[in-house]
Tab-separated table of C-alpha atoms in Angstrom:
chain	number	residue	atom	x	y	z
A	1	UNK	CA	-9.931	-3.445	-17.711
A	2	UNK	CA	-10.065	-1.832	-14.280
A	3	UNK	CA	-8.817	-4.103	-11.501
A	4	UNK	CA	-7.947	-6.861	-13.988
A	5	UNK	CA	-4.670	-8.246	-12.722
A	6	UNK	CA	-2.511	-10.855	-14.668
A	7	UNK	CA	0.814	-12.154	-13.166
A	8	UNK	CA	3.377	-10.578	-15.340
A	9	UNK	CA	6.690	-11.053	-13.492
A	10	UNK	CA	8.197	-13.395	-10.866
A	11	UNK	CA	11.072	-12.666	-8.493
A	12	UNK	CA	12.401	-15.600	-6.586
A	13	UNK	CA	15.535	-16.295	-4.443
A	14	UNK	CA	14.559	-19.759	-3.227
A	15	UNK	CA	13.103	-18.385	0.018
A	16	UNK	CA	10.604	-15.901	-1.168
A	17	UNK	CA	8.672	-15.881	-4.522
A	18	UNK	CA	6.912	-12.637	-5.451
A	19	UNK	CA	4.431	-12.290	-8.233
A	20	UNK	CA	4.091	-8.753	-9.877
A	21	UNK	CA	1.574	-7.837	-12.323
A	22	UNK	CA	2.777	-6.282	-15.707
A	23	UNK	CA	2.635	-2.579	-15.886
A	24	UNK	CA	-0.789	-1.623	-17.096
A	25	UNK	CA	-2.596	-4.935	-16.264
A	26	UNK	CA	-4.247	-3.020	-13.459
A	27	UNK	CA	-5.753	0.006	-15.121
A	28	UNK	CA	-7.742	1.761	-12.335
A	29	UNK	CA	-6.990	5.325	-11.292
A	30	UNK	CA	-6.330	4.581	-7.679
A	31	UNK	CA	-3.255	2.380	-7.136
A	32	UNK	CA	0.390	2.777	-8.426
A	33	UNK	CA	0.519	0.641	-11.653
A	34	UNK	CA	4.154	-0.007	-11.289
A	35	UNK	CA	5.443	-2.955	-9.174
A	36	UNK	CA	1.815	-4.070	-8.353
A	37	UNK	CA	2.599	-7.042	-6.084
A	38	UNK	CA	-0.116	-9.745	-6.314
A	39	UNK	CA	1.287	-12.465	-4.322
A	40	UNK	CA	4.188	-13.241	-2.012
A	41	UNK	CA	4.962	-16.898	-1.092
A	42	UNK	CA	7.342	-18.142	1.595
A	43	UNK	CA	8.617	-21.148	-0.072
A	44	UNK	CA	9.385	-23.152	2.993
A	45	UNK	CA	5.890	-24.362	3.763
A	46	UNK	CA	4.316	-22.741	0.697
A	47	UNK	CA	2.760	-20.076	2.840
A	48	UNK	CA	1.013	-17.244	0.917
A	49	UNK	CA	0.286	-13.689	2.215
A	50	UNK	CA	-1.699	-11.786	-0.363
A	51	UNK	CA	-5.344	-11.634	-1.265
A	52	UNK	CA	-7.678	-9.513	-3.345
A	53	UNK	CA	-9.330	-6.392	-1.939
A	54	UNK	CA	-12.701	-8.070	-2.673
A	55	UNK	CA	-13.589	-11.664	-3.250
A	56	UNK	CA	-16.448	-10.699	-5.352
A	57	UNK	CA	-15.707	-10.013	-9.022
A	58	UNK	CA	-16.169	-6.327	-10.013
A	59	UNK	CA	-16.532	-5.077	-6.450
A	60	UNK	CA	-13.871	-2.728	-4.834
A	61	UNK	CA	-11.346	-0.795	-6.559
A	62	UNK	CA	-9.129	-3.524	-7.995
A	63	UNK	CA	-6.519	-3.668	-5.118
A	64	UNK	CA	-4.677	-6.851	-4.488
A	65	UNK	CA	-1.651	-7.827	-2.379
A	66	UNK	CA	0.923	-5.087	-1.777
A	67	UNK	CA	-0.263	-2.101	-3.830
A	68	UNK	CA	0.540	1.498	-2.913
A	69	UNK	CA	-1.338	4.753	-3.528
A	70	UNK	CA	-0.446	8.344	-3.655
A	71	UNK	CA	-2.747	11.255	-2.675
A	72	UNK	CA	-5.614	9.569	-1.064
A	73	UNK	CA	-6.421	12.865	0.727
A	74	UNK	CA	-4.131	15.288	-0.991
A	75	UNK	CA	-4.446	14.878	-4.793
A	76	UNK	CA	-1.720	16.826	-6.470
A	77	UNK	CA	-3.237	19.979	-8.308
A	78	UNK	CA	-6.729	18.786	-8.037
A	79	UNK	CA	-8.322	21.889	-6.248
A	80	UNK	CA	-6.770	24.432	-8.612
A	81	UNK	CA	-8.309	23.169	-11.876
A	82	UNK	CA	-11.804	22.988	-13.462
A	83	UNK	CA	-13.716	19.957	-14.460
A	84	UNK	CA	-12.199	18.408	-17.727
A	85	UNK	CA	-8.656	19.454	-16.845
A	86	UNK	CA	-6.012	16.992	-15.873
A	87	UNK	CA	-3.826	16.298	-12.685
A	88	UNK	CA	-0.904	14.175	-11.977
A	89	UNK	CA	-1.050	11.049	-9.788
A	90	UNK	CA	2.406	9.314	-9.252
A	91	UNK	CA	2.660	5.779	-10.446
A	92	UNK	CA	-0.473	6.169	-12.520
A	93	UNK	CA	-0.409	9.135	-14.935
A	94	UNK	CA	-2.504	12.136	-15.502
A	95	UNK	CA	-6.193	11.894	-14.320
A	96	UNK	CA	-9.099	14.047	-15.576
A	97	UNK	CA	-11.163	15.763	-13.176
A	98	UNK	CA	-14.746	14.902	-13.640
A	99	UNK	CA	-16.845	17.506	-11.867
A	100	UNK	CA	-16.684	20.123	-9.109
A	101	UNK	CA	-16.955	17.558	-6.253
A	102	UNK	CA	-13.963	17.048	-3.974
A	103	UNK	CA	-11.341	14.434	-5.052
A	104	UNK	CA	-12.518	10.897	-4.308
A	105	UNK	CA	-10.179	7.864	-4.272
A	106	UNK	CA	-12.997	5.626	-5.101
A	107	UNK	CA	-13.920	7.465	-8.261
A	108	UNK	CA	-12.928	6.004	-11.738
A	109	UNK	CA	-11.064	8.949	-13.349
A	110	UNK	CA	-9.867	8.834	-17.029
A	111	UNK	CA	-6.206	8.184	-17.133
A	112	UNK	CA	-3.315	9.141	-19.521
A	113	UNK	CA	-0.818	6.647	-18.130
A	114	UNK	CA	2.727	7.576	-17.716
A	115	UNK	CA	5.390	5.899	-19.940
A	116	UNK	CA	7.367	3.393	-17.887
A	117	UNK	CA	10.846	1.915	-18.285
A	118	UNK	CA	11.691	-1.339	-16.648
A	119	UNK	CA	15.115	-2.809	-15.436
A	120	UNK	CA	15.485	-6.377	-14.450
A	121	UNK	CA	18.098	-8.390	-12.578
A	122	UNK	CA	18.108	-11.678	-10.855
A	123	UNK	CA	16.605	-10.739	-7.532
A	124	UNK	CA	15.276	-7.172	-8.374
A	125	UNK	CA	12.808	-5.416	-10.686
A	126	UNK	CA	12.727	-1.611	-11.149
A	127	UNK	CA	10.206	0.781	-12.576
A	128	UNK	CA	10.712	4.381	-13.753
A	129	UNK	CA	7.684	6.507	-14.636
A	130	UNK	CA	8.955	9.163	-17.032
A	131	UNK	CA	8.019	12.813	-16.494
A	132	UNK	CA	4.853	14.199	-18.103
A	133	UNK	CA	4.322	18.016	-17.506
A	134	UNK	CA	0.730	18.986	-16.417
A	135	UNK	CA	0.009	22.673	-15.404
A	136	UNK	CA	3.436	23.172	-13.858
A	137	UNK	CA	3.533	19.813	-12.137
A	138	UNK	CA	6.039	17.323	-13.282
A	139	UNK	CA	7.856	14.416	-11.505
A	140	UNK	CA	10.128	11.474	-11.999
A	141	UNK	CA	9.177	8.398	-10.181
A	142	UNK	CA	11.278	5.224	-9.545
A	143	UNK	CA	10.356	2.071	-7.628
A	144	UNK	CA	12.566	-0.907	-7.290
A	145	UNK	CA	11.421	-4.285	-5.653
A	146	UNK	CA	14.297	-6.574	-4.460
A	147	UNK	CA	14.682	-9.780	-2.500
A	148	UNK	CA	17.224	-10.834	0.199
A	149	UNK	CA	16.642	-14.053	2.230
A	150	UNK	CA	13.094	-13.682	3.774
A	151	UNK	CA	13.099	-9.937	3.242
A	152	UNK	CA	11.250	-7.937	0.482
A	153	UNK	CA	12.361	-4.328	0.035
A	154	UNK	CA	10.494	-1.690	-1.913
A	155	UNK	CA	12.598	1.381	-2.607
A	156	UNK	CA	10.980	4.581	-3.874
A	157	UNK	CA	12.281	7.912	-5.314
A	158	UNK	CA	10.147	10.805	-6.275
A	159	UNK	CA	11.798	13.894	-7.798
A	160	UNK	CA	9.929	17.103	-8.455
A	161	UNK	CA	11.028	18.173	-12.151
A	162	UNK	CA	8.269	20.726	-12.481
A	163	UNK	CA	7.936	24.296	-11.450
A	164	UNK	CA	5.305	23.904	-8.724
A	165	UNK	CA	5.822	22.413	-5.183
A	166	UNK	CA	4.435	19.005	-4.517
A	167	UNK	CA	2.424	18.154	-1.362
A	168	UNK	CA	0.990	14.755	-0.980
A	169	UNK	CA	1.262	11.447	0.879
A	170	UNK	CA	2.066	7.717	0.065
A	171	UNK	CA	0.912	4.581	1.812
A	172	UNK	CA	0.873	0.891	1.121
A	173	UNK	CA	-2.573	-0.901	1.151
A	174	UNK	CA	-1.366	-4.182	2.429
A	175	UNK	CA	-4.083	-6.645	1.492
A	176	UNK	CA	-2.870	-9.456	3.770
A	177	UNK	CA	-4.573	-12.845	4.075
A	178	UNK	CA	-2.188	-15.490	5.419
A	179	UNK	CA	-2.780	-18.767	3.642
A	180	UNK	CA	-6.360	-17.548	2.798
A	181	UNK	CA	-7.392	-17.877	6.556
A	182	UNK	CA	-10.430	-16.013	7.801
A	183	UNK	CA	-9.856	-12.968	10.000
A	184	UNK	CA	-10.551	-13.681	13.767
A	185	UNK	CA	-9.235	-14.219	17.350
A	186	UNK	CA	-6.339	-16.333	15.990
A	187	UNK	CA	-4.810	-13.212	14.603
A	188	UNK	CA	-2.762	-10.585	16.478
A	189	UNK	CA	-1.486	-7.165	15.273
A	190	UNK	CA	1.469	-5.806	17.160
A	191	UNK	CA	2.607	-2.143	17.065
A	192	UNK	CA	5.686	-0.768	18.890
A	193	UNK	CA	3.761	1.100	21.540
A	194	UNK	CA	0.413	1.043	23.530
A	195	UNK	CA	-2.091	0.967	20.681
A	196	UNK	CA	-5.059	3.325	20.762
A	197	UNK	CA	-8.028	3.117	18.413
A	198	UNK	CA	-8.846	6.487	16.934
A	199	UNK	CA	-11.765	7.545	14.705
A	200	UNK	CA	-13.432	4.128	14.289
A	201	UNK	CA	-15.816	4.391	11.366
A	202	UNK	CA	-18.429	2.794	13.517
A	203	UNK	CA	-19.197	1.229	16.891
A	204	UNK	CA	-18.876	-2.178	15.142
A	205	UNK	CA	-15.231	-1.512	14.592
A	206	UNK	CA	-14.859	-0.475	18.317
A	207	UNK	CA	-16.681	-3.489	19.540
A	208	UNK	CA	-14.779	-5.937	17.101
A	209	UNK	CA	-11.288	-4.863	18.112
A	210	UNK	CA	-9.568	-5.790	21.437
A	211	UNK	CA	-6.471	-4.051	22.828
A	212	UNK	CA	-3.870	-5.135	25.324
A	213	UNK	CA	-0.787	-2.913	25.447
A	214	UNK	CA	1.114	-3.255	22.079
A	215	UNK	CA	-1.330	-5.987	20.819
A	216	UNK	CA	-4.558	-5.761	18.922
A	217	UNK	CA	-6.861	-8.700	18.288
A	218	UNK	CA	-10.320	-9.539	17.021
A	219	UNK	CA	-13.077	-10.628	19.404
A	220	UNK	CA	-14.890	-12.499	16.735
A	221	UNK	CA	-14.855	-13.042	13.051
A	222	UNK	CA	-15.990	-9.922	11.199
A	223	UNK	CA	-19.042	-9.999	8.946
A	224	UNK	CA	-18.471	-6.562	7.380
A	225	UNK	CA	-15.723	-4.204	6.852
A	226	UNK	CA	-13.774	-2.433	9.651
A	227	UNK	CA	-11.687	0.575	9.846
A	228	UNK	CA	-10.011	2.957	12.218
A	229	UNK	CA	-6.958	5.000	12.661
A	230	UNK	CA	-4.236	3.717	15.037
A	231	UNK	CA	-2.401	5.790	17.693
A	232	UNK	CA	0.037	5.036	20.476
A	233	UNK	CA	2.994	4.382	18.365
A	234	UNK	CA	4.239	7.889	18.084
A	235	UNK	CA	6.539	7.675	21.069
A	236	UNK	CA	7.896	4.288	20.422
A	237	UNK	CA	11.638	3.696	19.568
A	238	UNK	CA	11.163	0.341	17.884
A	239	UNK	CA	12.489	-0.262	14.254
A	240	UNK	CA	9.383	-1.739	12.955
A	241	UNK	CA	5.959	-0.278	12.050
A	242	UNK	CA	3.682	-3.345	12.490
A	243	UNK	CA	3.616	-7.117	12.731
A	244	UNK	CA	0.773	-9.394	11.839
A	245	UNK	CA	0.882	-12.964	13.121
A	246	UNK	CA	-1.371	-15.899	13.058
A	247	UNK	CA	-0.951	-17.123	16.690
A	248	UNK	CA	-1.617	-20.938	16.294
A	249	UNK	CA	0.997	-21.392	13.450
A	250	UNK	CA	3.349	-18.591	14.150
A	251	UNK	CA	3.247	-17.366	10.547
A	252	UNK	CA	3.453	-13.727	10.068
A	253	UNK	CA	4.779	-10.616	8.268
A	254	UNK	CA	6.442	-7.586	9.660
A	255	UNK	CA	6.735	-4.075	8.051
A	256	UNK	CA	9.479	-1.567	8.811
A	257	UNK	CA	10.869	1.501	6.946
A	258	UNK	CA	13.506	4.273	6.848
A	259	UNK	CA	10.883	7.182	6.986
A	260	UNK	CA	9.066	9.118	9.674
A	261	UNK	CA	5.523	7.644	9.892
A	262	UNK	CA	2.795	10.340	9.352
A	263	UNK	CA	-0.025	8.275	10.415
A	264	UNK	CA	-1.486	4.702	10.643
A	265	UNK	CA	-4.757	3.088	10.000
A	266	UNK	CA	-6.289	-0.382	9.873
A	267	UNK	CA	-8.808	-1.615	7.320
A	268	UNK	CA	-10.211	-5.131	6.664
A	269	UNK	CA	-13.027	-7.494	6.490
A	270	UNK	CA	-13.449	-11.261	6.874
A	271	UNK	CA	-10.778	-12.314	4.292
A	272	UNK	CA	-8.382	-9.495	4.702
A	273	UNK	CA	-6.403	-7.437	7.220
A	274	UNK	CA	-4.697	-4.189	6.083
A	275	UNK	CA	-2.429	-2.119	8.329
A	276	UNK	CA	-1.544	1.075	6.425
A	277	UNK	CA	1.485	3.222	7.169
A	278	UNK	CA	1.561	6.701	5.623
A	279	UNK	CA	4.533	8.885	4.803
A	280	UNK	CA	4.264	12.710	3.904
A	281	UNK	CA	5.729	14.109	0.918
A	282	UNK	CA	6.651	17.800	0.326
A	283	UNK	CA	8.861	18.784	-2.456
A	284	UNK	CA	9.935	22.026	-3.853
A	285	UNK	CA	11.024	22.123	-7.483
A	286	UNK	CA	14.326	20.168	-8.018
A	287	UNK	CA	13.969	18.332	-4.716
A	288	UNK	CA	13.592	14.693	-4.336
A	289	UNK	CA	12.613	12.190	-1.710
A	290	UNK	CA	13.807	8.700	-1.126
A	291	UNK	CA	12.192	6.083	1.224
A	292	UNK	CA	12.065	2.249	1.707
A	293	UNK	CA	9.333	-0.177	2.851
A	294	UNK	CA	10.884	-3.444	4.301
A	295	UNK	CA	8.896	-6.646	4.613
A	296	UNK	CA	9.936	-9.661	6.509
A	297	UNK	CA	7.873	-12.865	5.986
A	298	UNK	CA	8.279	-15.686	8.638
A	299	UNK	CA	7.293	-19.014	10.033
A	300	UNK	CA	8.607	-21.158	12.834
A	301	UNK	CA	9.106	-24.206	10.757
């Protein structure tokens, strides 16, 4: 069932506990099926960080927690095929083109899922999506989730095993809701530079968000979704991408990585805040790309 998520695996090192859905429990055509993280718990204090995309059953696209997506604006091979043909989406499988309309990440495309091998160890869980040729496109994708102290690391490797070049992007849709608290003035998003709001989807978003140097906050509690692109981080030399903190309690999460950031965006609504960090992927045949996302979860107590 699309968006139906059951906790399949649990990683824990005594500091963090990470719940991961079994491969295939999420069956939508949008998010990566492998390593679909549904909850992260900081054991000291029992603080939780993940929420569903929507609190209303059946609404949204089935996202939850830390779930990544490839090709939201550059679907591999989509434009060169006709309706009824298939195109690949890393971490998911082959998707069937429905009509002659542009690709839409919100559409529900039929899926032929990739076969996936899994490797488990005490503090790590790895997934490998096996290659499946489609019109000259073919790829080997590996994702490994591991824990060390209060750090959650997600390692990726995408290898082009086909005959055509691959041009796409990947980002993590961080559905963050610290301890289930409502978005509002108590929260602060920090970026390593002077933040600029770009291309807000409405005047509502512009009026909702307040900026002060490297800090972004909310003037009031949102009563509808908000979205914008974020600028101002491009010249910064810091080693992290963003940090979200609940100011009264000091509880928060920080994401960093070992890749060059292509762009950043911010989406959310009353129950969720989702900073989004994009990485560009451009691979000729026989080339591969490695990258990592590193999350630190913290509290003062």
